[in-house]
Amino acid sequence: MKRVAVAGASGYAGGEVLRLLLAHPDLEIGALTASSTAGTQLVEIHPHLTPLAERVVEDTTVETLSGHDAVVLALPHGHSAAIADALPDDVVVVDCGADFRLRDPEAWTTFYDTPHAGSWPYGMPELRTDAGPQRDVLAGATRIAVPGCYPTAVSLALAPGLAGGVLEPAGIAVVAASGTSGAGRSPKPHLLGAEVMGAMSPYGVGGVHRHTPEIEQNLSACGAGPVRVSFTPTLAPMPRGILATCTAVATDGVTAAEVRAAWESAYLDEPFVHLLPEGRWPSTASVLASNCVHVQVTLDERVGRVVAVAAVDNLTKGTAGAAVQCLNLALGLPEPTGLPVAGVAP
C-alpha cells in the first residue's frame, strides 16, 4: 500500500480525490490538510465521506505532508509551488491546480497574476502529441500537473482531428457549459441557488478565460501547427458536469468517413474515452461521477466544418479522476485501478 496525503481536502476537488481513494485497492489515505478548516472533523465538511467521518483536517504544512509516498495538491492557484519545492524529489506530487500546466511563461503571466513557477509533465494520458503518447511521459514521473476541466473536455474532443490531419488549426470555436462546482467551494454571489437555478449565462467572454492558453497548448502539441481557439464558457444550472461543443474547419476534400476514422483510431483502446455510436450524442448525465469522457463527432458537409462534442464530469475525470489516473502511472500501478467507468443515474 502506498500512502497518499491530500492537501486542500476541504474543497470540492479534494473531496472528490478522497472519494476515489477510498475505493482504491493499492492506495491508503494519509494526512488530510486544509487552511481555514484545519481542526475540523471531515464529517462537517464532506458528510458523504462516511469512512473518513472521524478524521480531523490538519493545517497544510510541509511537515504534515512529509513521510508519504505521494501528495495530491488541491489548492488555490499560486499555492502549490512553495510546498512542492520543499518536498523530497522522490515523493510523487500531483497538482490539481494550474501552477505547472503551462510551458510558456508569457502565456502564464497573460492570464494569471502570479509569477510563472515552471512546468511539469502534463497529466492527460490520452493526449496524442507529435512527440508520442503523453502517458509515456507520466510513467514513473514524480511531478505531474493535472489538466483543467475545460481543457480535458475540449482537448479530447478535438485532438484526434488535428493529429489525424482532418482539421485545420485555424478557425476553431468552442462553447462549453459547466456546472457550478467548477468555480470551487468558496461562496460567491453569482453562484447562489437563486441566481443559478433556471438560468444559463456566459462568462470569461472574449478570449480571457484562463483555460484558453492550456487548450491551445494541448491542441498545438498534436502536430498540426500553432492553434488559436475562440473559447466561450457558460454556467449551467447543475452542480457538476461539462458539455463542450467544438467546431473546426475540415481539411479540404475530407470525407465524413475519414473524420470518424480519425477519432476511432485515436480512442480504440482508451479505457476512459468513449467515441459513441453514430447518431448518439454525449450527455453530462451519462458521465456523472465516472472517470469517462463521452465523445461524438460529425462532418457538417454544407459548411465544411467538423463538430465534436464531449461530456465529462468536471470533478471526476476533469480533476480528481485524472489525479488518481496519474498517480497510478507514476507509482507503477495499472492505469485504470480504482477508477469508476460507470456513471450514476438518474
Tab-separated table of C-alpha atoms in Angstrom:
chain	number	residue	atom	x	y	z
A	1	MET	CA	0.000	0.000	0.000
A	2	LYS	CA	1.206	3.481	-0.890
A	3	ARG	CA	0.226	6.326	1.445
A	4	VAL	CA	-1.223	9.460	-0.171
A	5	ALA	CA	-1.726	12.812	1.539
A	6	VAL	CA	-4.328	15.249	0.225
A	7	ALA	CA	-3.771	18.984	0.671
A	8	GLY	CA	-6.881	21.080	0.158
A	9	ALA	CA	-9.091	18.238	1.372
A	10	SER	CA	-11.961	20.563	2.288
A	11	GLY	CA	-12.643	21.712	-1.296
A	12	TYR	CA	-14.728	20.038	-3.971
A	13	ALA	CA	-11.680	18.687	-5.810
A	14	GLY	CA	-10.044	17.463	-2.605
A	15	GLY	CA	-13.240	15.766	-1.509
A	16	GLU	CA	-13.560	14.023	-4.859
A	17	VAL	CA	-9.951	12.809	-4.627
A	18	LEU	CA	-10.785	11.300	-1.237
A	19	ARG	CA	-13.918	9.615	-2.598
A	20	LEU	CA	-11.874	7.910	-5.304
A	21	LEU	CA	-9.014	6.970	-2.995
A	22	LEU	CA	-11.460	5.224	-0.654
A	23	ALA	CA	-12.205	2.748	-3.457
A	24	HIS	CA	-8.578	2.265	-4.493
A	25	PRO	CA	-7.154	-1.156	-3.533
A	26	ASP	CA	-3.498	-0.055	-3.556
A	27	LEU	CA	-3.569	3.438	-2.086
A	28	GLU	CA	-4.036	4.376	1.567
A	29	ILE	CA	-5.259	7.819	2.619
A	30	GLY	CA	-2.755	9.605	4.819
A	31	ALA	CA	-2.877	13.175	6.085
A	32	LEU	CA	-5.815	15.407	5.161
A	33	THR	CA	-4.964	19.087	5.242
A	34	ALA	CA	-6.555	22.450	4.549
A	35	SER	CA	-6.199	26.046	5.670
A	36	SER	CA	-9.312	27.719	7.051
A	37	THR	CA	-10.926	24.419	8.098
A	38	ALA	CA	-7.908	22.989	9.947
A	39	GLY	CA	-9.000	21.391	13.214
A	40	THR	CA	-12.445	20.480	11.848
A	41	GLN	CA	-13.736	16.923	11.594
A	42	LEU	CA	-14.085	15.914	7.967
A	43	VAL	CA	-17.720	14.879	8.512
A	44	GLU	CA	-18.607	18.543	8.963
A	45	ILE	CA	-17.159	19.362	5.543
A	46	HIS	CA	-17.838	16.225	3.482
A	47	PRO	CA	-20.657	14.294	5.185
A	48	HIS	CA	-20.812	11.898	2.216
A	49	LEU	CA	-17.333	10.536	3.017
A	50	THR	CA	-18.601	8.332	5.847
A	51	PRO	CA	-15.480	6.111	6.199
A	52	LEU	CA	-13.432	9.245	6.943
A	53	ALA	CA	-16.014	10.940	9.160
A	54	GLU	CA	-13.889	10.948	12.304
A	55	ARG	CA	-10.735	12.191	10.625
A	56	VAL	CA	-9.608	15.692	11.595
A	57	VAL	CA	-8.315	18.105	8.976
A	58	GLU	CA	-4.791	19.303	9.733
A	59	ASP	CA	-3.045	22.500	8.751
A	60	THR	CA	-1.307	22.413	5.375
A	61	THR	CA	2.381	22.336	6.202
A	62	VAL	CA	5.354	20.603	4.663
A	63	GLU	CA	5.861	18.715	7.925
A	64	THR	CA	2.347	17.272	7.820
A	65	LEU	CA	2.664	16.263	4.176
A	66	SER	CA	6.100	14.694	4.594
A	67	GLY	CA	6.517	10.956	5.044
A	68	HIS	CA	4.039	9.965	2.346
A	69	ASP	CA	4.654	8.160	-0.928
A	70	ALA	CA	2.551	10.699	-2.799
A	71	VAL	CA	0.881	14.060	-2.218
A	72	VAL	CA	-2.118	15.425	-4.106
A	73	LEU	CA	-2.314	19.223	-4.053
A	74	ALA	CA	-5.869	20.520	-4.467
A	75	LEU	CA	-5.004	24.089	-3.574
A	76	PRO	CA	-5.909	27.510	-4.992
A	77	HIS	CA	-3.793	28.642	-7.934
A	78	GLY	CA	-0.434	30.008	-6.867
A	79	HIS	CA	-0.145	27.977	-3.652
A	80	SER	CA	1.430	24.740	-4.896
A	81	ALA	CA	4.976	25.725	-5.862
A	82	ALA	CA	6.325	26.503	-2.393
A	83	ILE	CA	5.021	23.241	-0.943
A	84	ALA	CA	6.194	21.135	-3.883
A	85	ASP	CA	9.680	22.641	-3.740
A	86	ALA	CA	10.002	21.661	-0.082
A	87	LEU	CA	9.011	18.012	-0.589
A	88	PRO	CA	11.663	15.397	-1.456
A	89	ASP	CA	12.265	14.733	-5.142
A	90	ASP	CA	11.279	11.077	-4.803
A	91	VAL	CA	7.803	11.895	-3.449
A	92	VAL	CA	5.164	11.860	-6.200
A	93	VAL	CA	3.424	15.239	-6.229
A	94	VAL	CA	0.288	15.631	-8.326
A	95	ASP	CA	-1.009	19.203	-8.588
A	96	CYS	CA	-4.690	19.721	-9.370
A	97	GLY	CA	-4.166	23.481	-9.726
A	98	ALA	CA	-2.929	25.409	-12.737
A	99	ASP	CA	0.515	26.316	-11.410
A	100	PHE	CA	2.585	23.934	-13.550
A	101	ARG	CA	0.373	23.323	-16.603
A	102	LEU	CA	1.664	25.996	-18.989
A	103	ARG	CA	5.075	25.739	-20.616
A	104	ASP	CA	5.131	29.319	-21.920
A	105	PRO	CA	5.879	31.894	-19.181
A	106	GLU	CA	4.313	34.670	-21.265
A	107	ALA	CA	1.074	32.732	-21.608
A	108	TRP	CA	1.025	32.284	-17.830
A	109	THR	CA	1.602	35.918	-16.962
A	110	THR	CA	-1.011	36.999	-19.506
A	111	PHE	CA	-3.757	35.005	-17.781
A	112	TYR	CA	-2.573	34.700	-14.159
A	113	ASP	CA	-1.426	37.226	-11.574
A	114	THR	CA	1.428	35.245	-10.005
A	115	PRO	CA	4.953	34.515	-11.293
A	116	HIS	CA	5.376	31.523	-13.579
A	117	ALA	CA	6.501	28.568	-11.447
A	118	GLY	CA	7.641	26.396	-14.361
A	119	SER	CA	6.016	23.363	-15.956
A	120	TRP	CA	5.630	19.712	-15.032
A	121	PRO	CA	4.698	16.699	-17.165
A	122	TYR	CA	1.118	17.251	-18.262
A	123	GLY	CA	-1.304	14.746	-16.804
A	124	MET	CA	-3.535	13.811	-19.740
A	125	PRO	CA	-2.524	10.236	-20.625
A	126	GLU	CA	-4.878	10.040	-23.620
A	127	LEU	CA	-3.420	13.087	-25.404
A	128	ARG	CA	-1.555	12.157	-28.581
A	129	THR	CA	1.232	14.652	-29.252
A	130	ASP	CA	3.750	14.816	-32.057
A	131	ALA	CA	6.314	13.612	-29.504
A	132	GLY	CA	4.314	10.447	-28.762
A	133	PRO	CA	1.651	9.290	-26.298
A	134	GLN	CA	1.511	11.527	-23.249
A	135	ARG	CA	1.104	8.550	-20.879
A	136	ASP	CA	4.689	7.534	-21.699
A	137	VAL	CA	5.866	10.789	-20.115
A	138	LEU	CA	3.845	10.150	-16.946
A	139	ALA	CA	5.050	6.632	-16.160
A	140	GLY	CA	7.367	6.957	-13.164
A	141	ALA	CA	7.153	10.762	-13.026
A	142	THR	CA	7.426	12.394	-9.597
A	143	ARG	CA	5.843	15.728	-10.521
A	144	ILE	CA	2.622	15.881	-12.584
A	145	ALA	CA	0.295	18.767	-13.468
A	146	VAL	CA	-3.347	17.685	-13.666
A	147	PRO	CA	-5.225	19.280	-16.602
A	148	GLY	CA	-8.025	21.771	-16.160
A	149	CYS	CA	-11.587	20.529	-16.529
A	150	TYR	CA	-12.471	22.535	-19.653
A	151	PRO	CA	-9.163	21.643	-21.370
A	152	THR	CA	-9.863	17.959	-20.656
A	153	ALA	CA	-13.176	18.047	-22.498
A	154	VAL	CA	-12.062	20.310	-25.348
A	155	SER	CA	-8.670	18.704	-25.952
A	156	LEU	CA	-10.037	15.162	-26.054
A	157	ALA	CA	-12.879	16.303	-28.311
A	158	LEU	CA	-10.580	17.870	-30.916
A	159	ALA	CA	-7.113	16.321	-30.644
A	160	PRO	CA	-7.767	13.289	-32.894
A	161	GLY	CA	-8.779	15.532	-35.773
A	162	LEU	CA	-5.669	17.693	-35.561
A	163	ALA	CA	-3.343	14.725	-35.054
A	164	GLY	CA	-5.070	12.865	-37.903
A	165	GLY	CA	-4.868	15.760	-40.359
A	166	VAL	CA	-8.615	16.182	-40.892
A	167	LEU	CA	-8.904	19.557	-39.121
A	168	GLU	CA	-7.348	22.919	-39.898
A	169	PRO	CA	-5.587	24.561	-36.913
A	170	ALA	CA	-7.208	27.937	-37.612
A	171	GLY	CA	-10.825	28.855	-37.012
A	172	ILE	CA	-11.570	26.612	-34.023
A	173	ALA	CA	-14.504	27.719	-31.869
A	174	VAL	CA	-15.696	26.204	-28.594
A	175	VAL	CA	-18.760	26.868	-26.468
A	176	ALA	CA	-18.780	24.840	-23.261
A	177	ALA	CA	-21.237	24.661	-20.380
A	178	SER	CA	-20.079	23.830	-16.858
A	179	GLY	CA	-21.751	23.097	-13.542
A	180	THR	CA	-21.232	25.430	-10.609
A	181	SER	CA	-18.725	23.211	-8.780
A	182	GLY	CA	-16.152	24.236	-11.376
A	183	ALA	CA	-15.878	27.574	-9.596
A	184	GLY	CA	-14.795	25.958	-6.346
A	185	ARG	CA	-16.374	25.884	-2.905
A	186	SER	CA	-15.819	29.473	-1.787
A	187	PRO	CA	-19.160	31.314	-1.568
A	188	LYS	CA	-19.787	33.715	-4.446
A	189	PRO	CA	-22.987	35.744	-5.002
A	190	HIS	CA	-23.371	34.769	-8.658
A	191	LEU	CA	-23.335	31.080	-7.686
A	192	LEU	CA	-26.212	31.319	-5.215
A	193	GLY	CA	-29.052	28.926	-5.948
A	194	ALA	CA	-31.411	31.831	-6.526
A	195	GLU	CA	-29.057	33.197	-9.195
A	196	VAL	CA	-28.256	29.919	-10.939
A	197	MET	CA	-31.481	27.893	-10.935
A	198	GLY	CA	-33.360	28.187	-14.201
A	199	ALA	CA	-30.640	30.264	-15.855
A	200	MET	CA	-27.643	29.943	-18.134
A	201	SER	CA	-25.088	32.693	-18.610
A	202	PRO	CA	-21.748	33.172	-20.345
A	203	TYR	CA	-18.619	34.349	-18.550
A	204	GLY	CA	-14.978	34.843	-19.429
A	205	VAL	CA	-16.110	36.005	-22.876
A	206	GLY	CA	-13.713	37.372	-25.479
A	207	GLY	CA	-10.673	35.145	-25.023
A	208	VAL	CA	-9.994	35.977	-21.381
A	209	HIS	CA	-10.765	32.651	-19.681
A	210	ARG	CA	-7.680	31.185	-18.012
A	211	HIS	CA	-8.089	27.794	-19.638
A	212	THR	CA	-7.672	29.240	-23.143
A	213	PRO	CA	-3.850	29.009	-23.328
A	214	GLU	CA	-3.941	25.491	-21.902
A	215	ILE	CA	-6.372	24.355	-24.588
A	216	GLU	CA	-4.216	25.972	-27.285
A	217	GLN	CA	-1.063	24.387	-25.846
A	218	ASN	CA	-2.628	20.921	-25.953
A	219	LEU	CA	-4.022	21.214	-29.459
A	220	SER	CA	-0.828	22.762	-30.837
A	221	ALA	CA	1.085	19.762	-29.469
A	222	CYS	CA	-0.874	17.467	-31.801
A	223	GLY	CA	1.377	18.415	-34.696
A	224	ALA	CA	-0.923	20.477	-36.928
A	225	GLY	CA	0.877	23.749	-36.190
A	226	PRO	CA	0.045	26.642	-33.842
A	227	VAL	CA	-3.609	26.614	-32.801
A	228	ARG	CA	-5.776	29.530	-31.718
A	229	VAL	CA	-9.162	28.864	-30.149
A	230	SER	CA	-12.182	31.090	-29.600
A	231	PHE	CA	-13.417	29.771	-26.257
A	232	THR	CA	-16.674	30.811	-24.592
A	233	PRO	CA	-17.582	29.143	-21.285
A	234	THR	CA	-21.107	29.228	-19.893
A	235	LEU	CA	-22.518	28.492	-16.457
A	236	ALA	CA	-25.254	25.856	-16.349
A	237	PRO	CA	-27.769	25.239	-13.533
A	238	MET	CA	-26.254	21.921	-12.410
A	239	PRO	CA	-23.700	21.099	-9.708
A	240	ARG	CA	-21.227	19.175	-11.878
A	241	GLY	CA	-20.521	18.285	-15.479
A	242	ILE	CA	-19.162	19.882	-18.665
A	243	LEU	CA	-20.568	19.714	-22.183
A	244	ALA	CA	-18.148	21.115	-24.760
A	245	THR	CA	-19.349	21.781	-28.313
A	246	CYS	CA	-16.353	22.326	-30.570
A	247	THR	CA	-16.268	23.210	-34.261
A	248	ALA	CA	-13.316	23.377	-36.634
A	249	VAL	CA	-12.720	23.752	-40.358
A	250	ALA	CA	-12.364	20.410	-42.099
A	251	THR	CA	-9.329	19.960	-44.314
A	252	ASP	CA	-10.085	20.311	-47.993
A	253	GLY	CA	-11.748	17.251	-49.512
A	254	VAL	CA	-12.016	15.228	-46.299
A	255	THR	CA	-14.991	12.862	-46.054
A	256	ALA	CA	-17.268	12.066	-43.122
A	257	ALA	CA	-15.851	8.535	-43.034
A	258	GLU	CA	-12.288	9.868	-42.787
A	259	VAL	CA	-13.295	12.193	-39.976
A	260	ARG	CA	-14.838	9.416	-37.931
A	261	ALA	CA	-11.908	7.104	-38.646
A	262	ALA	CA	-9.517	9.610	-37.057
A	263	TRP	CA	-11.449	9.530	-33.777
A	264	GLU	CA	-11.952	5.757	-33.877
A	265	SER	CA	-8.238	5.198	-34.324
A	266	ALA	CA	-7.314	7.569	-31.512
A	267	TYR	CA	-9.629	6.110	-28.884
A	268	LEU	CA	-9.945	2.463	-29.860
A	269	ASP	CA	-8.004	1.188	-26.842
A	270	GLU	CA	-8.611	4.012	-24.365
A	271	PRO	CA	-10.352	2.810	-21.177
A	272	PHE	CA	-11.826	6.197	-20.281
A	273	VAL	CA	-12.559	7.930	-23.599
A	274	HIS	CA	-15.551	6.543	-25.451
A	275	LEU	CA	-16.484	7.505	-29.004
A	276	LEU	CA	-20.238	6.990	-29.040
A	277	PRO	CA	-22.049	5.143	-31.824
A	278	GLU	CA	-23.029	7.354	-34.729
A	279	GLY	CA	-26.142	9.365	-34.021
A	280	ARG	CA	-25.853	9.265	-30.227
A	281	TRP	CA	-24.683	12.494	-28.622
A	282	PRO	CA	-22.946	12.981	-25.267
A	283	SER	CA	-24.863	13.968	-22.145
A	284	THR	CA	-23.392	15.138	-18.859
A	285	ALA	CA	-25.780	12.820	-17.006
A	286	SER	CA	-24.147	9.789	-18.628
A	287	VAL	CA	-20.696	10.511	-17.176
A	288	LEU	CA	-21.752	11.700	-13.721
A	289	ALA	CA	-19.242	10.506	-11.080
A	290	SER	CA	-17.301	8.447	-13.649
A	291	ASN	CA	-13.796	8.865	-14.972
A	292	CYS	CA	-15.027	8.683	-18.554
A	293	VAL	CA	-15.294	11.153	-21.388
A	294	HIS	CA	-18.044	10.613	-23.954
A	295	VAL	CA	-17.259	11.993	-27.414
A	296	GLN	CA	-19.174	12.277	-30.677
A	297	VAL	CA	-18.066	13.793	-33.975
A	298	THR	CA	-19.660	14.565	-37.318
A	299	LEU	CA	-18.916	16.483	-40.505
A	300	ASP	CA	-21.247	19.327	-41.418
A	301	GLU	CA	-20.673	18.989	-45.148
A	302	ARG	CA	-22.739	22.052	-46.027
A	303	VAL	CA	-20.305	24.441	-44.325
A	304	GLY	CA	-17.197	22.264	-44.295
A	305	ARG	CA	-16.850	22.173	-40.531
A	306	VAL	CA	-16.408	19.297	-38.109
A	307	VAL	CA	-18.495	19.298	-34.942
A	308	ALA	CA	-17.059	17.415	-31.960
A	309	VAL	CA	-18.890	17.244	-28.651
A	310	ALA	CA	-17.523	15.919	-25.343
A	311	ALA	CA	-19.149	15.360	-21.962
A	312	VAL	CA	-17.122	14.980	-18.761
A	313	ASP	CA	-17.685	15.202	-15.030
A	314	ASN	CA	-15.566	18.203	-14.125
A	315	LEU	CA	-14.811	16.888	-10.631
A	316	THR	CA	-14.045	13.279	-11.592
A	317	LYS	CA	-12.261	12.897	-14.931
A	318	GLY	CA	-11.976	16.693	-15.088
A	319	THR	CA	-9.902	16.860	-11.886
A	320	ALA	CA	-9.756	14.150	-9.206
A	321	GLY	CA	-10.050	11.163	-11.517
A	322	ALA	CA	-7.223	12.490	-13.642
A	323	ALA	CA	-5.150	12.927	-10.476
A	324	VAL	CA	-5.673	9.297	-9.442
A	325	GLN	CA	-5.074	8.105	-13.015
A	326	CYS	CA	-1.753	9.961	-12.954
A	327	LEU	CA	-0.909	8.549	-9.514
A	328	ASN	CA	-1.373	5.063	-10.921
A	329	LEU	CA	1.031	5.763	-13.772
A	330	ALA	CA	3.570	7.465	-11.539
A	331	LEU	CA	3.533	4.671	-8.941
A	332	GLY	CA	3.712	1.823	-11.452
A	333	LEU	CA	0.125	0.638	-10.921
A	334	PRO	CA	-2.267	-0.357	-13.719
A	335	GLU	CA	-3.655	2.907	-15.066
A	336	PRO	CA	-7.390	2.159	-14.565
A	337	THR	CA	-7.027	0.903	-10.966
A	338	GLY	CA	-9.667	2.231	-8.585
A	339	LEU	CA	-11.338	4.456	-11.159
A	340	PRO	CA	-15.063	4.209	-11.963
A	341	VAL	CA	-16.091	3.658	-15.576
A	342	ALA	CA	-19.823	3.612	-14.844
A	343	GLY	CA	-21.735	6.763	-14.001
A	344	VAL	CA	-24.688	7.174	-11.670
A	345	ALA	CA	-28.285	7.700	-12.738
A	346	PRO	CA	-30.832	9.156	-12.607
